[in-house]
Coordinates of C-alpha atoms and ligand atoms in Angstrom, one line a residue:
X23 CA -11.0 5.0 17.3
X24 CA -11.1 4.4 13.6
X25 CA -7.4 5.4 13.2
X26 CA -6.5 3.0 16.0
X27 CA -8.5 0.2 14.4
X28 CA -6.7 0.9 11.1
X29 CA -3.4 0.5 12.8
X30 CA -4.4 -2.6 14.5
X31 CA -5.2 -4.1 11.0
X32 CA -1.5 -3.4 10.0
X33 CA 0.0 -4.4 13.3
X34 CA -1.8 -7.8 13.4
X35 CA 0.0 -8.9 10.2
X36 CA 3.3 -7.9 11.9
X37 CA 2.6 -9.6 15.2
X38 CA 1.2 -12.7 13.5
X39 CA -0.8 -13.8 16.8
X40 CA -1.2 -17.6 17.4
X41 CA -4.9 -18.2 17.7
X42 CA -5.8 -21.5 19.3
X43 CA -9.2 -23.0 18.3
X44 CA -11.4 -25.5 19.7
X45 CA -14.1 -25.5 17.0
X46 CA -16.5 -27.4 14.9
X47 CA -15.9 -30.2 12.3
X48 CA -17.8 -28.2 9.6
X49 CA -15.9 -25.0 9.0
X50 CA -12.6 -25.8 10.7
X51 CA -10.5 -25.5 7.6
X52 CA -12.1 -22.4 6.5
X53 CA -11.5 -20.9 10.0
X54 CA -7.7 -21.8 9.9
X55 CA -7.5 -20.1 6.4
X56 CA -9.5 -17.1 7.5
X57 CA -7.1 -16.7 10.4
X58 CA -4.1 -16.8 8.2
X59 CA -5.7 -14.3 5.7
X60 CA -6.3 -11.8 8.5
X61 CA -2.6 -12.0 9.6
X62 CA -2.9 -14.5 12.4
X63 CA -1.6 -18.0 12.8
X64 CA -4.2 -20.8 13.5
X65 CA -3.8 -23.9 15.5
X66 CA -6.7 -26.3 15.9
X67 CA -6.2 -28.6 19.0
X68 CA -8.8 -30.2 21.0
X69 CA -7.2 -33.1 22.7
X70 CA -7.9 -32.9 26.5
X71 CA -4.3 -33.8 27.1
X72 CA -2.9 -30.8 25.3
X73 CA -5.3 -27.9 25.4
X74 CA -4.0 -26.2 28.4
X75 CA -0.4 -26.2 27.0
X76 CA -1.5 -25.0 23.6
X77 CA -3.7 -22.1 25.1
X78 CA -0.7 -21.1 27.2
X79 CA 1.4 -20.2 24.2
X80 CA -1.4 -18.6 22.2
X81 CA -2.4 -14.9 22.0
X82 CA -6.2 -15.7 21.8
X83 CA -8.5 -18.6 22.3
X84 CA -11.6 -19.2 20.0
X85 CA -14.2 -21.5 21.3
X86 CA -16.9 -22.5 18.8
X87 CA -19.9 -24.6 19.9
X88 CA -20.9 -25.8 16.4
X89 CA -20.3 -29.6 17.0
X90 CA -20.0 -30.0 20.7
X91 CA -19.5 -33.4 22.5
X92 CA -18.8 -34.4 26.0
X93 CA -15.1 -34.5 25.5
X94 CA -14.9 -31.2 23.6
X95 CA -16.9 -29.5 26.4
X96 CA -14.1 -30.8 28.9
X97 CA -11.4 -29.6 26.6
X98 CA -13.0 -26.2 26.2
X99 CA -13.4 -25.7 30.0
X100 CA -9.8 -26.6 30.5
X101 CA -8.5 -24.3 27.8
X102 CA -10.8 -21.5 28.9
X103 CA -9.7 -21.7 32.5
X104 CA -6.1 -21.6 31.5
X105 CA -6.8 -18.6 29.3
X106 CA -8.5 -16.8 32.1
X107 CA -5.5 -17.7 34.5
X108 CA -3.1 -16.2 31.9
X109 CA -5.2 -13.2 30.8
X110 CA -5.5 -14.5 27.3
X111 CA -8.6 -13.3 25.5
X112 CA -11.3 -15.8 24.7
X113 CA -13.7 -15.4 21.8
X114 CA -16.9 -17.5 22.2
X115 CA -19.1 -18.4 19.2
X116 CA -22.4 -19.9 20.6
X117 CA -23.3 -21.8 17.4
X118 CA -26.8 -23.3 17.4
X119 CA -27.5 -22.3 21.1
X120 CA -31.2 -22.2 21.5
X121 CA -31.8 -25.0 18.9
X122 CA -31.5 -27.9 21.3
X123 CA -31.7 -28.3 25.1
X124 CA -28.3 -29.9 25.2
X125 CA -26.7 -26.8 23.6
X126 CA -28.4 -24.3 25.9
X127 CA -27.7 -26.3 29.1
X128 CA -24.1 -26.9 28.0
X129 CA -23.6 -23.1 27.4
X130 CA -25.0 -22.3 30.7
X131 CA -22.8 -24.7 32.5
X132 CA -19.6 -23.5 30.7
X133 CA -20.3 -19.8 31.1
X134 CA -20.8 -20.4 34.9
X135 CA -17.3 -22.0 35.1
X136 CA -15.2 -19.5 33.0
X137 CA -15.1 -16.0 31.6
X138 CA -15.2 -15.0 27.9
X139 CA -13.8 -11.8 26.6
X140 CA -16.0 -11.6 23.2
X141 CA -19.2 -13.3 22.4
X142 CA -19.9 -13.4 18.6
X143 CA -23.1 -14.9 17.4
X144 CA -26.0 -14.3 15.3
X145 CA -29.1 -12.7 16.8
X146 CA -31.1 -15.7 17.9
X147 CA -28.0 -17.4 19.4
X148 CA -27.1 -14.5 21.5
X149 CA -30.7 -13.9 22.6
X150 CA -30.9 -17.5 23.8
X151 CA -27.9 -16.9 26.0
X152 CA -30.0 -14.5 28.1
X153 CA -33.2 -16.4 27.9
X154 CA -35.0 -14.0 25.5
X155 CA -37.5 -16.0 23.2
X156 CA -35.7 -16.8 20.0
X157 CA -36.5 -19.2 17.1
X158 CA -33.1 -20.5 16.4
X159 CA -33.5 -23.1 13.5
X160 CA -30.1 -25.1 13.4
X161 CA -27.4 -22.7 13.0
X162 CA -29.1 -20.0 11.2
X163 CA -30.4 -16.8 12.7
X164 CA -34.3 -16.7 13.4
X165 CA -36.7 -14.3 14.9
X166 CA -36.2 -12.9 18.3
X167 CA -38.6 -11.2 20.8
X168 CA -36.6 -8.0 21.6
X169 CA -34.5 -5.5 19.7
X170 CA -30.8 -6.3 18.9
X171 CA -29.3 -3.5 20.7
X172 CA -31.1 -4.4 23.9
X173 CA -30.1 -8.0 23.6
X174 CA -26.4 -7.1 22.9
X175 CA -26.2 -4.8 25.9
X176 CA -28.0 -7.2 28.3
X177 CA -25.7 -10.0 27.2
X178 CA -22.6 -7.8 27.6
X179 CA -23.7 -6.8 31.1
X180 CA -24.7 -10.4 32.2
X181 CA -21.3 -11.9 31.1
X182 CA -19.2 -8.8 31.5
X183 CA -18.0 -9.1 28.0
X184 CA -17.9 -7.5 24.6
X185 CA -20.8 -8.7 22.4
X186 CA -20.9 -8.8 18.6
X187 CA -24.3 -9.7 17.0
X188 CA -23.8 -10.3 13.3
X189 CA -26.6 -9.6 10.7
X190 CA -27.5 -7.0 8.1
X191 CA -26.4 -4.4 10.7
X192 CA -23.8 -5.7 13.1
X193 CA -24.3 -4.5 16.7
X194 CA -21.1 -4.4 18.9
X195 CA -21.1 -3.3 22.6
X196 CA -19.2 -3.6 25.8
X197 CA -22.4 -2.9 27.6
X198 CA -22.0 0.8 27.6
X199 CA -20.9 1.9 24.1
X200 CA -22.8 0.7 21.2
X201 CA -21.4 0.7 17.7
X202 CA -23.1 -0.5 14.4
X203 CA -21.3 -1.7 11.4
X204 CA -23.2 -1.6 8.1
X205 CA -20.8 -3.4 5.7
X206 CA -21.5 -6.9 4.5
X207 CA -23.8 -8.6 2.0
X208 CA -26.6 -11.1 2.0
X209 CA -24.5 -13.5 0.1
X210 CA -22.3 -14.0 3.3
X211 CA -25.2 -16.1 4.5
X212 CA -25.0 -18.4 1.6
X213 CA -21.6 -19.8 2.6
X214 CA -21.4 -22.0 5.8
X215 CA -19.1 -20.7 8.3
X216 CA -18.8 -16.9 7.6
X217 CA -19.9 -16.3 11.2
X218 CA -17.4 -18.9 12.6
X219 CA -14.6 -17.2 10.4
X220 CA -15.7 -13.8 11.9
X221 CA -15.0 -15.3 15.3
X222 CA -11.6 -16.5 14.2
X223 CA -10.8 -13.1 12.7
X224 CA -11.8 -11.3 15.9
X225 CA -9.5 -13.7 17.7
X226 CA -6.5 -12.5 15.5
X227 CA -7.3 -8.8 16.3
X228 CA -8.1 -9.1 20.0
X229 CA -4.9 -11.3 20.2
X230 CA -2.9 -8.3 18.9
X231 CA -4.8 -5.5 20.4
X232 CA -4.9 -3.9 23.9
X233 CA -8.5 -2.9 23.5
X234 CA -11.2 -5.8 23.3
X235 CA -13.7 -3.4 21.8
X236 CA -11.4 -2.2 19.0
X237 CA -10.4 -5.9 18.3
X238 CA -13.9 -6.9 18.0
X239 CA -14.9 -4.0 15.8
X240 CA -11.8 -4.6 13.5
X241 CA -12.8 -8.3 13.1
X242 CA -16.6 -7.9 12.3
X243 CA -16.0 -4.9 10.0
X244 CA -13.1 -6.8 8.2
X245 CA -15.4 -9.7 7.4
X246 CA -18.3 -7.4 6.3
X247 CA -16.1 -5.3 3.9
X248 CA -14.3 -8.4 2.5
X249 CA -17.8 -10.0 1.7
X250 CA -19.1 -6.7 0.1
X251 CA -16.0 -6.5 -2.0
X252 CA -16.1 -10.2 -3.0
X253 CA -19.6 -9.7 -4.4
X254 CA -18.4 -6.8 -6.5
X255 CA -15.8 -9.1 -8.1
X256 CA -18.5 -11.5 -9.4
X257 CA -19.2 -11.8 -13.1
X258 CA -22.4 -12.9 -14.7
X259 CA -23.1 -16.6 -14.0
X260 CA -20.9 -16.9 -11.1
X261 CA -22.3 -18.0 -7.7
X262 CA -21.4 -19.0 -4.3
X263 CA -18.3 -21.0 -5.4
X264 CA -16.6 -18.2 -6.9
X265 CA -17.9 -15.8 -4.1
X266 CA -16.1 -18.0 -1.5
X267 CA -12.9 -17.9 -3.4
X268 CA -13.4 -14.1 -4.0
X269 CA -14.0 -13.8 -0.2
X270 CA -10.7 -15.4 0.7
X271 CA -8.9 -13.3 -1.9
X272 CA -10.4 -10.2 -0.2
X273 CA -9.7 -11.3 3.3
X274 CA -6.1 -11.8 2.4
X275 CA -5.5 -8.6 0.4
X276 CA -7.7 -6.1 2.3
X277 CA -5.5 -3.1 3.3
X278 CA -6.1 -0.7 6.2
X279 CA -6.2 2.2 3.6
X280 CA -9.1 0.6 1.8
X281 CA -10.8 -0.4 5.1
X282 CA -10.5 3.3 6.2
X283 CA -12.1 4.5 3.1
X284 CA -15.0 1.9 2.9
X285 CA -15.8 1.0 6.4
X286 CA -19.3 1.9 7.7
X287 CA -19.1 2.1 11.4
X288 CA -21.4 4.3 13.4
X289 CA -21.7 5.0 17.2
X290 CA -25.2 6.4 18.2
X291 CA -25.6 7.2 14.4
X292 CA -22.5 9.4 14.5
X293 CA -19.7 8.3 12.2
X294 CA -16.7 7.2 14.1
X295 CA -13.7 9.5 13.7
Ligands
ATP313 N1 -28.5 -9.8 5.6 C1 -27.1 -9.6 5.6 N2 -26.6 -8.4 5.0 C2 -25.3 -8.1 5.0 N3 -24.4 -8.9 5.7 C3 -24.9 -9.9 6.5 C4 -26.3 -10.3 6.5 N4 -26.4 -11.3 7.4 C5 -25.1 -11.6 7.8 N5 -24.2 -10.8 7.3 C6 -22.8 -10.8 7.5 O1 -22.4 -12.2 7.4 C7 -21.3 -12.5 8.3 C8 -21.8 -13.7 9.1 O2 -22.8 -13.4 10.0 P1 -24.0 -14.4 10.3 O3 -24.9 -13.5 11.3 O4 -24.6 -14.9 9.1 O5 -23.4 -15.5 11.0 P2 -23.7 -17.0 11.4 O6 -25.2 -17.0 11.4 O7 -23.1 -17.3 12.7 O8 -23.0 -17.9 10.3 P3 -22.4 -19.3 10.4 O9 -23.1 -20.1 11.5 O10 -22.7 -19.9 9.0 O11 -20.9 -19.3 10.6 C9 -21.1 -11.2 9.2 O12 -20.0 -10.6 8.6 C10 -22.4 -10.4 9.0 O13 -22.2 -9.0 9.1
TZE314 C1 -23.7 -26.1 9.5 C2 -23.1 -26.2 10.9 N1 -23.5 -27.2 11.8 C3 -22.8 -27.2 12.9 S1 -21.6 -26.1 12.9 C4 -22.0 -25.5 11.4 C5 -21.1 -24.4 10.7 C6 -21.8 -23.2 10.6 O1 -22.2 -22.6 11.9
MG315 MG1 -22.7 -19.2 13.5

């Protein structure tokens, strides 16, 4: 599997998949640039009049709940329905779900209408999707009432999807296999949108891959490793501003050879070969 993911990192740059986003107003530009850095081609389009056409020509659709409104929900549902019809993978980021009733009700409605291929969120957002007690404060991860692996597996089964829970140790599952990724750095939580960008990058890789699990693993490990390496580039006195620039440098230059050497990915605590 590691070899296949490594090849996928290379192939994605050659294929340059178009990734349609309906996303939030906070991190939209960073998501576009993260998509380019990972080898994809971003397009942000949320007008109800054009989303179906845009999704139809895309390799993946990324839906991000960060700043939802009535119109954006209609646009999301239309685009996702079209993606389902044409077998185009949908990556869903449930930003802030659990923080307000509106978000939680909206997500329930949306996921009853359409199917998603990958759910990528922090632990309290994902816990809220399955009604596990969670303290989501705004968009940041909070405490949850169950262990991460159980939450990820239950969510994957409920929505018949691959689930990526990001955090210090990322948990990735299709409901059966569970994989852990230990790359990353605390500093990734000091820049708004590193989770959103992770969903965009997953969009690139699932758009170029035949395996959803491999695409999801490629995306989450890519961000973790880039973050880790971006911290190593910091000199004394440099903070989050330089870190963000370093992160984009790493995202755009990370090779599959370096990834193979430095990725920390385990299945049931066995290294993935
Ligand atoms: N404590 C940590 N140590 C190392 N890496 C972390 C830690 N917390 C998060 N990460 C990494 O940071 C990235 C973003 O994940 P995070 O869970 O912070 O997303 P998020 O809360 O949705 O962020 P945002 O809403 O700002 O986009 C992932 O690559 C994840 O692995
Ligand atoms: C801060 C914030 N608020 C809504 S979306 C967003 C970006 C990070 O999730
Ligand atoms: Mg988030």
